[in-house]
Coordinates of C-alpha atoms in Angstrom, one line a residue:
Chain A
X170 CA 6.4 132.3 105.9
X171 CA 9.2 130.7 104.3
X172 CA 12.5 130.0 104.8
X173 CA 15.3 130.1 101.7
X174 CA 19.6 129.3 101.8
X175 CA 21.9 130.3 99.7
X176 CA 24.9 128.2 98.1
X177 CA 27.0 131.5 99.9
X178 CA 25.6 130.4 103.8
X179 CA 23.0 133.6 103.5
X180 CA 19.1 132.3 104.7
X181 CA 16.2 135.1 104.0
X182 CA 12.8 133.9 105.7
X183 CA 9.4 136.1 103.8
X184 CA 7.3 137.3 105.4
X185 CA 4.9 139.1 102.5
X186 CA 7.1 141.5 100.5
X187 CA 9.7 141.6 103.0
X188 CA 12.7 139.2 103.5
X189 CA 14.9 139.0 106.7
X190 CA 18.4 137.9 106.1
X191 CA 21.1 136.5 107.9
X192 CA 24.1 133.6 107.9
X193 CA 23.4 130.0 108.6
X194 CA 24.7 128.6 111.9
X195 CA 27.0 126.8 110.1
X196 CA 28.2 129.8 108.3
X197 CA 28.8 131.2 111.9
X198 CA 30.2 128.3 113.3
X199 CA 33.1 128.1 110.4
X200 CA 33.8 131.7 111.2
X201 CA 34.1 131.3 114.7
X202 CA 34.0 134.3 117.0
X203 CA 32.3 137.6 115.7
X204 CA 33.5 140.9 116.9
X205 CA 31.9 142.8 114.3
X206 CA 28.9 143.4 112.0
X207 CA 28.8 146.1 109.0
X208 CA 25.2 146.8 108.2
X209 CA 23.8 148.2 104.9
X210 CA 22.1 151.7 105.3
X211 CA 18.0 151.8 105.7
X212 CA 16.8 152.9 102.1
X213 CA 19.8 151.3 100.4
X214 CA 18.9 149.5 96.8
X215 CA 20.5 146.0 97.1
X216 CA 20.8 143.5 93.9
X217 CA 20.9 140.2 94.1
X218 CA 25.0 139.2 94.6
X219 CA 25.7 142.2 95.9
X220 CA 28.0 142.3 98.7
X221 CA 26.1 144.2 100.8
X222 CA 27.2 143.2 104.7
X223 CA 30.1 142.4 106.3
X224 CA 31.2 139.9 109.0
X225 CA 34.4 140.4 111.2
X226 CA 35.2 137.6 112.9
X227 CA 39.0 137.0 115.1
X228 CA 40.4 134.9 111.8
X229 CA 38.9 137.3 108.9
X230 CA 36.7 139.5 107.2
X231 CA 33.7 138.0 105.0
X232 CA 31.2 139.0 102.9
X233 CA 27.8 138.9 103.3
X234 CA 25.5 139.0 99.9
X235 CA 21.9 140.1 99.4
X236 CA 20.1 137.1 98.3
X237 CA 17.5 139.2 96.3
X238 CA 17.1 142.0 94.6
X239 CA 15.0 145.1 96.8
X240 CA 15.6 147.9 99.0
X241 CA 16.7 147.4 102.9
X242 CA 13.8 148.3 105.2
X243 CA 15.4 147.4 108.2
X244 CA 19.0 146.3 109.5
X245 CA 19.4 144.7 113.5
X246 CA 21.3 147.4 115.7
X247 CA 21.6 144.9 118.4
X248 CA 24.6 143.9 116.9
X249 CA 26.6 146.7 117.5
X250 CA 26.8 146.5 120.8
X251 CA 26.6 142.4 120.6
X252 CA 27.7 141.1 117.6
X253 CA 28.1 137.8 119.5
X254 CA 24.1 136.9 118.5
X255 CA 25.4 135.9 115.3
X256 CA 27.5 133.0 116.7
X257 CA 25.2 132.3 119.3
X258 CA 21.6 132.6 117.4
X259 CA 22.7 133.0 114.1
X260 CA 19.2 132.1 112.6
X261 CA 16.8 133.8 114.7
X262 CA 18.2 137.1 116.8
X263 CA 21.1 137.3 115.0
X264 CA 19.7 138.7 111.5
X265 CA 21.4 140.9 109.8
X266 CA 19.1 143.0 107.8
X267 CA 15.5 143.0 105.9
X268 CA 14.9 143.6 102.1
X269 CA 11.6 144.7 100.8
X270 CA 11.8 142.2 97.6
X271 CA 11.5 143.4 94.1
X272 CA 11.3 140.2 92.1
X273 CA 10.1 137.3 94.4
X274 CA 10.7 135.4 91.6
X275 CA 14.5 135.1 92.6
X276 CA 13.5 133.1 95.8
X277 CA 12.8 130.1 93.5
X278 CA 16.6 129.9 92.2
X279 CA 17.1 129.2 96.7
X280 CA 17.4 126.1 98.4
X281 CA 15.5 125.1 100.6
X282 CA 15.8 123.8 104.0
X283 CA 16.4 120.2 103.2
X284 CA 18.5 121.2 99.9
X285 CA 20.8 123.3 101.9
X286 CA 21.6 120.7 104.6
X287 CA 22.3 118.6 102.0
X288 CA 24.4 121.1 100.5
X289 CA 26.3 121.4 103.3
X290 CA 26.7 117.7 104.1
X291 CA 28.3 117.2 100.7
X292 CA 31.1 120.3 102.1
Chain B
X3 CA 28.9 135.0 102.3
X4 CA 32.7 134.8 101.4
X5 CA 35.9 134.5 103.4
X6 CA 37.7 136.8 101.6
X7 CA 40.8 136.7 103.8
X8 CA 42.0 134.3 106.4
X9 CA 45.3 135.4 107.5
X10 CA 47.7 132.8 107.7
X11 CA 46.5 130.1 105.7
X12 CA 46.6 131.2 102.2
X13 CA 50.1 132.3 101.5
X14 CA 51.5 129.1 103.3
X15 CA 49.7 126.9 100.8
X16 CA 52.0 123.8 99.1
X17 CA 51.0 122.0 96.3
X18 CA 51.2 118.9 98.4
X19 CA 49.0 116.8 99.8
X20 CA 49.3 118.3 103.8
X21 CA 50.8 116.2 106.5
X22 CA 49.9 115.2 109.2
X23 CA 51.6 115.9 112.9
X24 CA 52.2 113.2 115.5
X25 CA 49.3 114.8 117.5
X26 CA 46.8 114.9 115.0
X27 CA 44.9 111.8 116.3
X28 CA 45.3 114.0 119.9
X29 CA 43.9 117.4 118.6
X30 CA 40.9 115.9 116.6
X31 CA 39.7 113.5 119.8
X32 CA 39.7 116.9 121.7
X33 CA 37.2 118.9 118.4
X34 CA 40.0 120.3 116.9
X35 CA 38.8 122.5 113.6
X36 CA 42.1 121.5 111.7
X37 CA 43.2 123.5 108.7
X38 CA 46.4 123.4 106.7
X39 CA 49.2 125.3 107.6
X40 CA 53.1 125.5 106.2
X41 CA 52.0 122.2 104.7
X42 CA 50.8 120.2 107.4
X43 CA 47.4 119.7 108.9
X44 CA 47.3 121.9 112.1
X45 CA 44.6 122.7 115.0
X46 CA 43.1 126.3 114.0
X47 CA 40.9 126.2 117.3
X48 CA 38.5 123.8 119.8
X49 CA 36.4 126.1 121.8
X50 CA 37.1 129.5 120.2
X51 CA 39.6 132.1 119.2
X52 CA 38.8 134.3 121.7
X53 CA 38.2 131.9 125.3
X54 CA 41.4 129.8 124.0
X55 CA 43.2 133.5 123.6
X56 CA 41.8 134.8 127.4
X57 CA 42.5 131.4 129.0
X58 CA 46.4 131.8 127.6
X59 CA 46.9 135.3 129.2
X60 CA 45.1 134.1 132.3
X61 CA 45.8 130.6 132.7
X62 CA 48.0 128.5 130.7
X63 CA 47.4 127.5 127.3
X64 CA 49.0 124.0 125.6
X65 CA 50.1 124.7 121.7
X66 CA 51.5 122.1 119.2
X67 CA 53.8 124.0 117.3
X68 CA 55.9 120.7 115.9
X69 CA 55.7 122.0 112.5
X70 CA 58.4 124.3 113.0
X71 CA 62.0 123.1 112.2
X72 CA 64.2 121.9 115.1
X73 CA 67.5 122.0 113.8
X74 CA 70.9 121.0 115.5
X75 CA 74.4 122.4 114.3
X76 CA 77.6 120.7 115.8
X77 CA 81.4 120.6 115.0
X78 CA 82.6 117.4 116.8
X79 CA 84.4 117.5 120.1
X80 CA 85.6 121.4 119.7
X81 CA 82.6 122.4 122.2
X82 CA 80.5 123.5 119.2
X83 CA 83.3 126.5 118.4
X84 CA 83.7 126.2 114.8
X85 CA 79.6 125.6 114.9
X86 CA 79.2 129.0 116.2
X87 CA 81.6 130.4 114.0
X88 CA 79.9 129.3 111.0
X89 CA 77.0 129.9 112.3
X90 CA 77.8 134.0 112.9
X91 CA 78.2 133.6 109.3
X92 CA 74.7 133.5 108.4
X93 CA 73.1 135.4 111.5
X94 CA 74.1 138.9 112.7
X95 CA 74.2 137.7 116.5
X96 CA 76.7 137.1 118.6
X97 CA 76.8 132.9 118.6
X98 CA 80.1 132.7 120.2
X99 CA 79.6 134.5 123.3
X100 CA 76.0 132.5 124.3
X101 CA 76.7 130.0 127.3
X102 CA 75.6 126.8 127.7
X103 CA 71.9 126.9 128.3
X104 CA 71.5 130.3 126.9
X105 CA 69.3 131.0 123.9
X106 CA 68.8 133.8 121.6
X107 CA 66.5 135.6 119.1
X108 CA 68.1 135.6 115.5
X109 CA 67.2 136.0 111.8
X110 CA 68.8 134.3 108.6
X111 CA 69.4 136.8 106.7
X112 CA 70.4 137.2 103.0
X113 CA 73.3 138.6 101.0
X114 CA 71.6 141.8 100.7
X115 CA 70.5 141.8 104.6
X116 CA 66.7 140.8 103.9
X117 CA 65.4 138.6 106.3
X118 CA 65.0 134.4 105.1
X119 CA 63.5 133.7 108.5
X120 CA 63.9 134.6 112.3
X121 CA 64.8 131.9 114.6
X122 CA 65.7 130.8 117.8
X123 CA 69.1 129.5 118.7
X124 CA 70.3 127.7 121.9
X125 CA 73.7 127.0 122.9
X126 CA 73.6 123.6 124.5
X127 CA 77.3 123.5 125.6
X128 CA 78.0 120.9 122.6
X129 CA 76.5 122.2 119.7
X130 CA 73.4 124.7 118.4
X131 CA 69.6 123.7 118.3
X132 CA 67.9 125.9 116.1
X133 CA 64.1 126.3 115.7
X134 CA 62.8 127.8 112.9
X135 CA 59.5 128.4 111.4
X136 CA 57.5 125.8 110.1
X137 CA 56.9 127.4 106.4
X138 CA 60.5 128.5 105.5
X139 CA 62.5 125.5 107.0
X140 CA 63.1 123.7 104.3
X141 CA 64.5 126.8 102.3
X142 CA 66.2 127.3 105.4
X143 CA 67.9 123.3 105.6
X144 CA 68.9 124.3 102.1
X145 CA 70.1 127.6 103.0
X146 CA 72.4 126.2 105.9
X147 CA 73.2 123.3 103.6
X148 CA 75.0 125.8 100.8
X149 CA 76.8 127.6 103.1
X150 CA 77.6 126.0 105.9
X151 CA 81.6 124.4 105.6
X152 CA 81.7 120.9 105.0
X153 CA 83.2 120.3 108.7
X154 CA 80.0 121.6 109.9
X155 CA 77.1 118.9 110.8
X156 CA 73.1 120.5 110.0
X157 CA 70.7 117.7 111.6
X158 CA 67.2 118.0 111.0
X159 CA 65.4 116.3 114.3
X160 CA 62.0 115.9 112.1
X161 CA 61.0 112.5 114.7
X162 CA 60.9 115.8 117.3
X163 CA 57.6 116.8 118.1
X164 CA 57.7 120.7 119.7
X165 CA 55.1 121.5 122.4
X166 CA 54.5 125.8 123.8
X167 CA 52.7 126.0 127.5
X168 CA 52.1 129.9 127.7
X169 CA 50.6 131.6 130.3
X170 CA 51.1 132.9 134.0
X171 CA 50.1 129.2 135.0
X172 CA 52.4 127.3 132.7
X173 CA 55.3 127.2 135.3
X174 CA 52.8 125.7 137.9
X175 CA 51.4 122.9 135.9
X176 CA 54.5 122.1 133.9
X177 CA 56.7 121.7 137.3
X178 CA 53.8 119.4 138.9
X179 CA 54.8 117.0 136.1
X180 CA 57.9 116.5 137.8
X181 CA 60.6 116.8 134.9
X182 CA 63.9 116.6 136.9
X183 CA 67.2 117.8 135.0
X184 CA 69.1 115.4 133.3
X185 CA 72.0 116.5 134.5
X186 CA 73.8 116.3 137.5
X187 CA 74.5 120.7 137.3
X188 CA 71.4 120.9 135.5
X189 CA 68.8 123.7 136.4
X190 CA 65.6 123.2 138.2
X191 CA 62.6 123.6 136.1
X192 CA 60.9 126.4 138.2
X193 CA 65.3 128.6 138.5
X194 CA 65.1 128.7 134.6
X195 CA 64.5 132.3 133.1
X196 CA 63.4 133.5 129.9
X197 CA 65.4 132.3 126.9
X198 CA 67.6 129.6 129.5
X199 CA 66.8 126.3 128.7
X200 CA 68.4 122.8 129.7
X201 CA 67.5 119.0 129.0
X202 CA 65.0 117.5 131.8
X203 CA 64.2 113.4 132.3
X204 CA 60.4 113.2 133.0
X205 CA 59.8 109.5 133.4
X206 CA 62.8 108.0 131.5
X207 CA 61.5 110.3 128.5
X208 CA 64.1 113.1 127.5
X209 CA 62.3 116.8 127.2
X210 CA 64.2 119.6 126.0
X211 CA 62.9 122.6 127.7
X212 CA 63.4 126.2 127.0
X213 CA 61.5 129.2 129.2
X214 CA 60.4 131.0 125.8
X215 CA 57.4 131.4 123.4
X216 CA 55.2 133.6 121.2
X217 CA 52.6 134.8 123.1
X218 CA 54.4 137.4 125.2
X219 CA 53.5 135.3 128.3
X220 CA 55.8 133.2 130.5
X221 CA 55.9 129.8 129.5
X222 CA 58.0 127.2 128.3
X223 CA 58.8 125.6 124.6
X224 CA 59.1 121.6 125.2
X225 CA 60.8 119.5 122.5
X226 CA 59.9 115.7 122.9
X227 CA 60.2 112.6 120.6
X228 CA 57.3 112.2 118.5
X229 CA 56.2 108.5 120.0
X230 CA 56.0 110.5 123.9
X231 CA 54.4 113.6 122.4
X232 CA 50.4 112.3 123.3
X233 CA 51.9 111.1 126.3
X234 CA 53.2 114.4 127.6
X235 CA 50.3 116.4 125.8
X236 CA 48.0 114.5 127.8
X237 CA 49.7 115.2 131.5
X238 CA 49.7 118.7 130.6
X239 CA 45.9 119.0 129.7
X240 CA 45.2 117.1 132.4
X241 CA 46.3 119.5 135.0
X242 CA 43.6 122.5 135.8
X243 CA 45.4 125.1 134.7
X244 CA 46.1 123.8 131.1
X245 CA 43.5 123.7 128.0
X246 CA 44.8 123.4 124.4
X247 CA 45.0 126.1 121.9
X248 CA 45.0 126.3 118.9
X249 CA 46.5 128.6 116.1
X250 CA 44.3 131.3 115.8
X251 CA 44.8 132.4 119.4
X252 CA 48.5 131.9 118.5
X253 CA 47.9 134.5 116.1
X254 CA 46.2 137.0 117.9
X255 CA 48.4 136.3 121.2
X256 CA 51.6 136.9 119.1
X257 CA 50.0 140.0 117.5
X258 CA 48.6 141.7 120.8
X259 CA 52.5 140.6 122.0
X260 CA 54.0 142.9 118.9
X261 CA 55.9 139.8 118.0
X262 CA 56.2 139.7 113.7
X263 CA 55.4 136.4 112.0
X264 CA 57.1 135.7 109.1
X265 CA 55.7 135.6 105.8
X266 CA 53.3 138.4 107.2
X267 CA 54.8 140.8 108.9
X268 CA 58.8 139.9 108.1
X269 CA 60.2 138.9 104.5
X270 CA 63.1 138.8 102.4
X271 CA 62.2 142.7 101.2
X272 CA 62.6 143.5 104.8
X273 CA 65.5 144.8 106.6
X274 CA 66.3 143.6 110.1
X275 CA 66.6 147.7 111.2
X276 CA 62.8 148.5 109.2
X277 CA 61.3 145.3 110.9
X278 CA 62.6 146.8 114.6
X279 CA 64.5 144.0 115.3
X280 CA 67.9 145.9 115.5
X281 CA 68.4 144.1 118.5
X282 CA 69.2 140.8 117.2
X283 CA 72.4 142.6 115.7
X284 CA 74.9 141.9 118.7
X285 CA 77.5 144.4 119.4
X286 CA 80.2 142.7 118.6
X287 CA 79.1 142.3 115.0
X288 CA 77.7 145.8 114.7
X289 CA 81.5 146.6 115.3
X290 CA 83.0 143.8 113.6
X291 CA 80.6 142.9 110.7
X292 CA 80.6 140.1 108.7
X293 CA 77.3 139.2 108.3
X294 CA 75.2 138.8 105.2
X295 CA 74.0 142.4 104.2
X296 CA 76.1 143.8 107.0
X297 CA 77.3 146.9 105.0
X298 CA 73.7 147.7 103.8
X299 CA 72.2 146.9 107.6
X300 CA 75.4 148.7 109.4
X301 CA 74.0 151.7 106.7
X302 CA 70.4 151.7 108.4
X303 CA 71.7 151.6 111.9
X304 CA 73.6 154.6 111.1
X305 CA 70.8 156.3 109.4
X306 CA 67.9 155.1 110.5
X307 CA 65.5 153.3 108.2
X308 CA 62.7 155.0 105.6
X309 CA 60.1 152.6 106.8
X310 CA 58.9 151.3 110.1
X311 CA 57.3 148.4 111.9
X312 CA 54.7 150.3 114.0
X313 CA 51.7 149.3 116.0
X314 CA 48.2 150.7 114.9
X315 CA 45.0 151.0 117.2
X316 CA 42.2 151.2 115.5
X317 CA 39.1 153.0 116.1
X318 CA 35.8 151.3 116.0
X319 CA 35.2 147.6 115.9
X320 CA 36.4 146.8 112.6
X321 CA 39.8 145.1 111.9
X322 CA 42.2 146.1 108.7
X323 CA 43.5 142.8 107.5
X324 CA 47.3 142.0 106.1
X325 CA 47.5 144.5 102.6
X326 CA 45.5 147.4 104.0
X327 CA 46.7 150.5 102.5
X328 CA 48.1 153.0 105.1
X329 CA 47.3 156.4 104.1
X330 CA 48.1 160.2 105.6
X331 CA 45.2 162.1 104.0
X332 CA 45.1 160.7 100.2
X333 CA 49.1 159.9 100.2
X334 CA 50.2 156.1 100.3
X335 CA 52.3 155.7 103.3
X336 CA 52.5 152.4 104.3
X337 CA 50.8 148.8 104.4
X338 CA 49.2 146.8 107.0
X339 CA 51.2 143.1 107.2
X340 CA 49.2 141.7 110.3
X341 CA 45.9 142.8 111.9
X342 CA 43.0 141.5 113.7
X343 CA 40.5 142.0 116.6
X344 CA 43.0 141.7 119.7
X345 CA 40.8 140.0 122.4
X346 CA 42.5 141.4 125.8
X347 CA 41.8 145.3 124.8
X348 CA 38.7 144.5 122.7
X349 CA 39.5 146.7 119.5
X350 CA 41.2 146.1 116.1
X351 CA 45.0 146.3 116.5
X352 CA 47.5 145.9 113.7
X353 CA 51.1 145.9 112.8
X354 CA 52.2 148.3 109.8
X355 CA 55.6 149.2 108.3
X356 CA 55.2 152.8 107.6
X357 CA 57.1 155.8 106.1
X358 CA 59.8 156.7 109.1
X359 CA 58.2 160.7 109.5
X360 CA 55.6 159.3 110.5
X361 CA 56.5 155.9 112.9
X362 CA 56.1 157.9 116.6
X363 CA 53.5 156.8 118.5
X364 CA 50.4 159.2 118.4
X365 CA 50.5 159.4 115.0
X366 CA 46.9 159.4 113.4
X367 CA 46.6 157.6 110.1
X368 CA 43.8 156.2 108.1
X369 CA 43.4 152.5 107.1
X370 CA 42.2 151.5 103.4
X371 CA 40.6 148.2 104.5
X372 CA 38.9 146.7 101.2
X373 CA 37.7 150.3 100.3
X374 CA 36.9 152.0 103.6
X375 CA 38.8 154.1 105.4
X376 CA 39.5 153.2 109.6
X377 CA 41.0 155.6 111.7
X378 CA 44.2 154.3 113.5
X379 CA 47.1 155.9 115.9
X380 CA 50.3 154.4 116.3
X381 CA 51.1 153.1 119.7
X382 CA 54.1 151.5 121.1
X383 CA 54.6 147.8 120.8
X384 CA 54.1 145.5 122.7
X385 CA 50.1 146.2 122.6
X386 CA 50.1 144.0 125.9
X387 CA 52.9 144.3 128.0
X388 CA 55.2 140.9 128.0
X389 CA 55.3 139.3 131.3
X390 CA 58.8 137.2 130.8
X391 CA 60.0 135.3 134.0
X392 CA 63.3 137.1 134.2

């Protein structure tokens, strides 16, 4: 499996065909508390860009984007009744949603691990 | 991901370089997230929104609010008469008639009655300190400058750092700093009510201290020289009770209080009676007028106002944001000017001005909130009820 970032804060992990996605730590940690999670709908087409989540926290509203192009397999329902996993496990329990991928070829256009800490150390 | 929205920073924005506040060193030692705000460099939040908010309403909560304007208004040795005078000339309330120690809620208004700013004025038995906010006080020194009479003196204490302890705890940990009244007839710290305030000696350091604040809690606003500011910030925090806060629990606290913040929620296309704040017109000057806007404002008393400052609970967890469209079925009706997730009832709340017909509480609207529609009633402000030491 590996592990891709986004220049927007998103990371997808593959796993095969399928990506899970979610926002970086440091994503959740400039948005402080969340109170609330819009997921996309099961079967939805996503392209890559799209707007396709949404992240309430106390301060504001932000968009989450699909960092591929595929359909959503899966979105987590924990986070409607805790949408606190985001701030507190942001990269592993607190995922947002999975995308069965239609051009893996997009991943290579990602960062990696190493390129997005960097990324984010020149913020 | 994108923050498309962060209320309160964007519309403040200055094409300056921000400054920074005598406590800036203090905030960031304490992990301060700081962010710019009415043009200075301000503490957004250390642990979180939400625990910073909670600790306020159950505790006390420390705020550094010294980029708001602390303004002083005298007229020599007449007692601060032709101050207030001139001063009733710019602000519908009743100046004259505050005693010494006494403060009230007031707005600067302009000729046609909109509203420049909302302040607060205190009668200190000389002359007037005024404290206005932090992103219009400039306009406002300029405002006061061009029409107040040449006899009149506008100070502008800007080596004044201003310090808010809110919360049921504030009086306890505020009074075990020993502040002592300057003043031989002075009052003691713990006898002052809400909107009294006197002059205190803590230490040979001179704090002006008001029972007031924006969070709907009891508390006190302290103004202290810049130089003592760390010095008093630090004997606060250092008391159990006290943890500093930063502004994004100011801004929820203030919105869960009902309280409008201008720029957001008050402007100069809003009238005094529309914004709900009819109150602030004493009266004396209902009867006797002269005001800016007073014929146009006197109007609205008489006949109530198309549109309405209302409070809005929202169903669901997610929050309509400042510019939300308020809509009855597919009409237009109104327009969301603050909202958020208010942490003490644990649902989106938000402050709308909305089409009169439909201002009573138990109202169900819908809000547009970038393109989807949240169900909303109106309910009475305050969302949390104030708990003023009276």
């Amino acid at each position: 499996m590996s592990r891709y970032f986004t220049e927007d804060h998103e990371w997808i992990e593959v796993d095969g065909e399928v990506g899970t996605v979610g926002i970086t730590d440091y994503a959740q940690s400039q948005l402080g508390d969340i109170t609330f999670v819009e997921l996309p709908a099961v079967g939805q087409q996503v392209g890559k860009g799209d707007s396709v989540s949404v992240v309430d926290s106390v301060k504001a509203a932000s968009d989450v984007y699909s960092p591929v192009s595929g359909e959503v397999t899966d979105a987590n329902q924990a986070l409607a009744d805790e949408p606190e996993l985001v701030n507190s496990d942001a990269e592993v329990s607190g995922w947002l949603f999975r995308v069965k991928l239609s051009d893996p070829g997009e991943l290579g256009k990602l960062m990696d691990r190493a390129g997005y800490d960097a990324y984010v150390g020149g913020l | 991901m994108n923050e498309s929205r962060i209320p309160d920073a964007d519309d403040e924005a200055v094409a300056v370089e921000p400054l920074a506040l005598p406590l800036d060193a203090w905030h960031r030692a304490r992990g301060a997230r700081m962010v710019e705000f009415a043009g200075y460099l301000m503490p957004v939040q250390y642990e979180g929104i939400i625990a910073e908010h909670l600790w306020t309403r159950e505790s006390a909560g420390l705020f550094d609010v010294s980029h708001m304007g602390q303004l002083g208004v005298s007229s020599g040795d007449d007692g601060g008469k032709a101050a207030a005078l001139a001063l009733e000339a710019l602000l519908p309330g009743d100046i004259s008639a505050l005693k010494p120690g006494r403060m009230r809620y007031s707005l600067l208004l302009a000729e046609d009655g909109g509203i420049l700013d909302d302040l607060m004025v205190t009668c200190t038995g000389r002359d007037y300190a005024i404290v206005v906010n932090g992103a219009t006080k400039w306009d406002d020194i300029g405002h006061m400058r061009e029409h107040l009479p040449d006899e009149i003196t506008l100070r502008h204490f800007d080596e004044q750092a201003l310090l808010a302890l809110q919360g049921p705890k504030a009086v306890d940990a505020l009074s075990r700093l020993g502040p002592v009244p300057l003043h031989g007839d002075g009052t003691a710290l713990a006898a002052l009510k809400f909107m009294q305030a006197d002059i205190y000696d803590w230490g040979g350091r001179r704090l002006g201290i008001s029972r007031s604040g924006y969070t709907g809690e009891d508390g006190f606003e302290i103004s202290v020289a810049a130089e003592d500011a760390a010095a008093l910030a630090d004997a606060l925090a250092d008391q159990p009770e006290v943890k500093p806060i930063g502004l994004g629990a100011r801004d929820s606290l203030r919105l869960e209080a009902g309280l409008p913040l201008y720029g957001h929620d008050l402007d100069e296309a809003t009238d005094p009676v529309a914004a709900g704040l009819a109150f602030a017109i004493s009266k004396r000057r209902r009867a006797e007028g002269g005001f800016p806007g007073a014929e146009r404002i006197l109007a609205l008393l008489e006949s109530g106002s198309p549109r309405q400052r209302v409070g809005l609970a929202l169903e669901g967890r997610m929050a309509a944001r400042e510019g939300a469209l308020v809509l009855a079925g597919e009409r237009e009706v109104g327009l969301v000017t603050s909202g958020g997730f208010s942490p003490s009832l644990q649902h989106p709340i938000a402050m709308a001005y909305v089409e009169a017909a439909l201002a009573a509480p138990g109202t169900r609207l819908e809000l547009d909130n970038r393109g989807r529609r949240l169900p909303a009633t109106v309910v009475p402000l305050p969302f949390v009820p104030h708990r003023y030491y009276r």
